[in-house]
C-alpha positions as a LaTeX table, in Angstrom:
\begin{tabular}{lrrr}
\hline
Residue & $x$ (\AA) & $y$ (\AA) & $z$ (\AA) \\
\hline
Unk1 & 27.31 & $-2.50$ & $-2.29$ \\
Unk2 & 24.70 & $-5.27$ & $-2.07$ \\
Unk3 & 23.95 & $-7.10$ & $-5.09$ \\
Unk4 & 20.51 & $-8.63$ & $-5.52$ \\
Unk5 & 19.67 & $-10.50$ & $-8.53$ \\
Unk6 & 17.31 & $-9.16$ & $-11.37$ \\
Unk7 & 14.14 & $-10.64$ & $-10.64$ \\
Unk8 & 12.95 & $-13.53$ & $-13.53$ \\
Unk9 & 9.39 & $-13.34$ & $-12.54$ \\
Unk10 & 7.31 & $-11.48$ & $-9.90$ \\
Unk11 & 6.26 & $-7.67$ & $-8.59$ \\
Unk12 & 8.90 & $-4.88$ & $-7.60$ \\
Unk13 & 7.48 & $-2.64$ & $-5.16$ \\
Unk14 & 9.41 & 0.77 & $-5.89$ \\
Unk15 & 9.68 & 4.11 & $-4.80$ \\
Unk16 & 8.48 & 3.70 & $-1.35$ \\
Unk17 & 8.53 & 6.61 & 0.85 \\
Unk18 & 12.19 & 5.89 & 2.97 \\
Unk19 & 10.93 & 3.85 & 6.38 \\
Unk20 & 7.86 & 2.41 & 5.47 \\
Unk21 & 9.34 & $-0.81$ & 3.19 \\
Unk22 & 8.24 & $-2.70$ & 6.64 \\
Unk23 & 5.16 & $-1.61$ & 7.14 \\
Unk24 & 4.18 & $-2.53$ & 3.14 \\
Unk25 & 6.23 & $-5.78$ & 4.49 \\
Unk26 & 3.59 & $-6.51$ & 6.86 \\
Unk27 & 0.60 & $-5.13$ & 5.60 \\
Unk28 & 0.88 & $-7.44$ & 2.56 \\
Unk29 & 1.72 & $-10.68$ & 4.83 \\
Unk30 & 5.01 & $-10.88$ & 2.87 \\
Unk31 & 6.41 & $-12.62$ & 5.84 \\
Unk32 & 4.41 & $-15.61$ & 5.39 \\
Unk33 & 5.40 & $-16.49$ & 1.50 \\
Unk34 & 7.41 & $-19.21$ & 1.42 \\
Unk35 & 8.58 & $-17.51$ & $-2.56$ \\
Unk36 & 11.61 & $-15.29$ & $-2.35$ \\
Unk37 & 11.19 & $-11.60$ & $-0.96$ \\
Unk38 & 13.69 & $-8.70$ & $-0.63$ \\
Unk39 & 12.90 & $-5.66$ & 1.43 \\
Unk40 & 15.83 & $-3.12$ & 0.89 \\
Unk41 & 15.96 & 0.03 & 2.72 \\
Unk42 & 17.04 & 3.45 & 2.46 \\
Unk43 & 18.38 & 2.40 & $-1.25$ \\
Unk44 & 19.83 & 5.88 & $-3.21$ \\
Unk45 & 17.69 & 7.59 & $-5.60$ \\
Unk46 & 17.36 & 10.44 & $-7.70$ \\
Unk47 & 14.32 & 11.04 & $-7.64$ \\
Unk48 & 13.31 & 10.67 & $-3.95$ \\
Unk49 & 16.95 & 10.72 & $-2.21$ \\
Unk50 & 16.34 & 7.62 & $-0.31$ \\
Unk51 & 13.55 & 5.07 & $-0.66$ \\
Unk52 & 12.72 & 1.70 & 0.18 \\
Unk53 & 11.73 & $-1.11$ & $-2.50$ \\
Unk54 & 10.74 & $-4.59$ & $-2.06$ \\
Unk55 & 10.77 & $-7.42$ & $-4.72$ \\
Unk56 & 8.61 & $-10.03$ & $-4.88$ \\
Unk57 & 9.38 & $-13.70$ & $-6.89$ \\
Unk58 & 5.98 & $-14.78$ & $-7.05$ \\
Unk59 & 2.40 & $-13.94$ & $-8.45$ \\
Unk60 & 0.75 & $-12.10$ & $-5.56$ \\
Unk61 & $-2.56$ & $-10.74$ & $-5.54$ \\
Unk62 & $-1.80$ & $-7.47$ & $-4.52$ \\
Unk63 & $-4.26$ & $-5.17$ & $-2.38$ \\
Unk64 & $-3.73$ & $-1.48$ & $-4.62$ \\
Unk65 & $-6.26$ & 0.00 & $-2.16$ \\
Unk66 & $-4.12$ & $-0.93$ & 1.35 \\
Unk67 & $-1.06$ & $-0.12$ & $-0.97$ \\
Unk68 & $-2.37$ & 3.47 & $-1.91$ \\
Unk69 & $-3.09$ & 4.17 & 1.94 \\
Unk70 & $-0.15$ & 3.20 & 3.29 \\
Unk71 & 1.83 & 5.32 & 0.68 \\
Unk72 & 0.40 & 6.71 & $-2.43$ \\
Unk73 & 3.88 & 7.07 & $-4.02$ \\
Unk74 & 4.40 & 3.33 & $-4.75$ \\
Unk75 & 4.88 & 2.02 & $-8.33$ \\
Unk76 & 4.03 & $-1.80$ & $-8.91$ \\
Unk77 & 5.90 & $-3.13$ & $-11.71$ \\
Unk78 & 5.29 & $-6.64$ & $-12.69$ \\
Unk79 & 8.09 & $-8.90$ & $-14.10$ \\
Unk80 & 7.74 & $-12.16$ & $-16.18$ \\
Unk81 & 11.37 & $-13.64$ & $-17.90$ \\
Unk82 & 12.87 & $-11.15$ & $-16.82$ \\
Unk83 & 11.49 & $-8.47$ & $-18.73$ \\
Unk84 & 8.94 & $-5.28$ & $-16.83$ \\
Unk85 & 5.45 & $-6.34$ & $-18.05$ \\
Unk86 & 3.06 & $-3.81$ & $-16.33$ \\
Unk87 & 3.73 & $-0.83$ & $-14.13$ \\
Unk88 & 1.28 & 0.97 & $-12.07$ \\
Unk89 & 1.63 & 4.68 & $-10.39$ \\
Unk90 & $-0.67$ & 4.25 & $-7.31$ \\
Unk91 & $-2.41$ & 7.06 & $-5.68$ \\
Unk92 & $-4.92$ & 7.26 & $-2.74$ \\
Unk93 & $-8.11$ & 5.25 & $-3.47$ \\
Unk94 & $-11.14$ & 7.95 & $-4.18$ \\
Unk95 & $-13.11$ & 5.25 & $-2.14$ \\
Unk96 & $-11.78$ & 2.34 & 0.37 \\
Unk97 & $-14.09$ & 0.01 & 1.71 \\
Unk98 & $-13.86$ & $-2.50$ & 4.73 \\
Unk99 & $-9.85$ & $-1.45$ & 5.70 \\
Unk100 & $-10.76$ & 1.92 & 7.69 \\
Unk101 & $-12.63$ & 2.26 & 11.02 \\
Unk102 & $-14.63$ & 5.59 & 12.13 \\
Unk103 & $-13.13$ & 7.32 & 14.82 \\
Unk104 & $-16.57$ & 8.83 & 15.83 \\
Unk105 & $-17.76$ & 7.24 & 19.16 \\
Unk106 & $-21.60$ & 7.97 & 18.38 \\
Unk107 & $-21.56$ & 6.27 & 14.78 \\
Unk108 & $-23.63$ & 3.54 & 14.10 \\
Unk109 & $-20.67$ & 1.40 & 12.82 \\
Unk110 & $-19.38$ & 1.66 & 16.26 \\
Unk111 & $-22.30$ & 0.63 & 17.89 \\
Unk112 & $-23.84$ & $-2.16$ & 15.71 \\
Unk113 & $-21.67$ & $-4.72$ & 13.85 \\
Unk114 & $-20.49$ & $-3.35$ & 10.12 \\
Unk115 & $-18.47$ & $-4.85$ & 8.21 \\
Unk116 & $-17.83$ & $-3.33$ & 5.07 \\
Unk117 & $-18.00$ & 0.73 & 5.90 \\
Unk118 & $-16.92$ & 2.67 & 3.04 \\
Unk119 & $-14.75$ & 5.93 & 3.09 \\
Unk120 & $-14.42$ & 8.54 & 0.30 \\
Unk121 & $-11.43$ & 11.04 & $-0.19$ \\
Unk122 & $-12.05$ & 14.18 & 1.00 \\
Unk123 & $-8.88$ & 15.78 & 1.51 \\
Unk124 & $-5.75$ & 14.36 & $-0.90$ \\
Unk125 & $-3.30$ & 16.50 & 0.98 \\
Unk126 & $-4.57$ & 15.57 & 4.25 \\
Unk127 & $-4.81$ & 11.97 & 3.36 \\
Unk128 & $-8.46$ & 12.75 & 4.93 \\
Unk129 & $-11.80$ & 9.76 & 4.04 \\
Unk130 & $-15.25$ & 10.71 & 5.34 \\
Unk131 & $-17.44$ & 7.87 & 7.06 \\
Unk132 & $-20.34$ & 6.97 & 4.60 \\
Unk133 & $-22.67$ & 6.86 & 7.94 \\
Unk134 & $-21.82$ & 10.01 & 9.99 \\
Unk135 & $-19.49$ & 12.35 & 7.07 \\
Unk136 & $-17.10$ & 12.50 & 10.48 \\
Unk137 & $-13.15$ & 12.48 & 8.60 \\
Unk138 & $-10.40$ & 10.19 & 9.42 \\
Unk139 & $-7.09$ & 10.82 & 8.86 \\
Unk140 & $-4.44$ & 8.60 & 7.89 \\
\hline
\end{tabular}
């Protein structure tokens, strides 16, 4: 078994659906941080069977929205001496703004230069956001 040290000060990414640890990995630009960061996959767990987790030992400024798209599962504890701090349960963002593109080839934002389109939830099982120009749905 691999032992990791407890983390004195930082963010634990946990309970991350089994195979996307990575693609949190990249999405957060954890491969640039020059700060200590562990990525362990399929790790045991009761709850889920297998998950991934990643822990951070650094402040980060973390982005909850790209988090909660990517998988709405994850739990974001933050650590300082040692000792859990904060913990967040994150979900998918009722809005997201500026991360998702329309997939509708006759929208405006696909025509003219947008930068900041914003999507609401329209479907939480079908991870499904509606363009706030054309209502067309994206799915994750």
């Amino acid at each position: 078994m691999i032992n990791v040290s407890k983390l004195k000060k930082g963010i634990v990414l946990d309970h991350i659906t089994q195979g996307h640890g990575y693609k949190v990995f990249e999405q957060l630009g954890l491969d640039k941080l020059d700060d200590v960061v562990v990525l362990m996959r399929n790790v045991d767990s009761k709850k889920m069977g297998k998950k991934d987790l990643i822990k951070i030992e650094t402040d980060l400024k973390l982005d909850f929205d790209v988090l909660g798209l990517i998988d709405p599962g994850i739990s974001v504890t933050y650590v300082s001496d040692g000792v859990p701090v904060k913990k967040l349960h994150l979900t998918l963002p009722e809005t997201v703004t500026g991360i998702l593109t329309c997939k509708n080839p006759r929208c405006i934002t696909n025509v003219e230069k947008i930068d900041e389109i914003t999507f609401r939830l329209v479907d939480p099982d079908k991870k499904q956001y509606a363009c706030e120009y054309c209502d067309a749905r994206t799915s994750l």
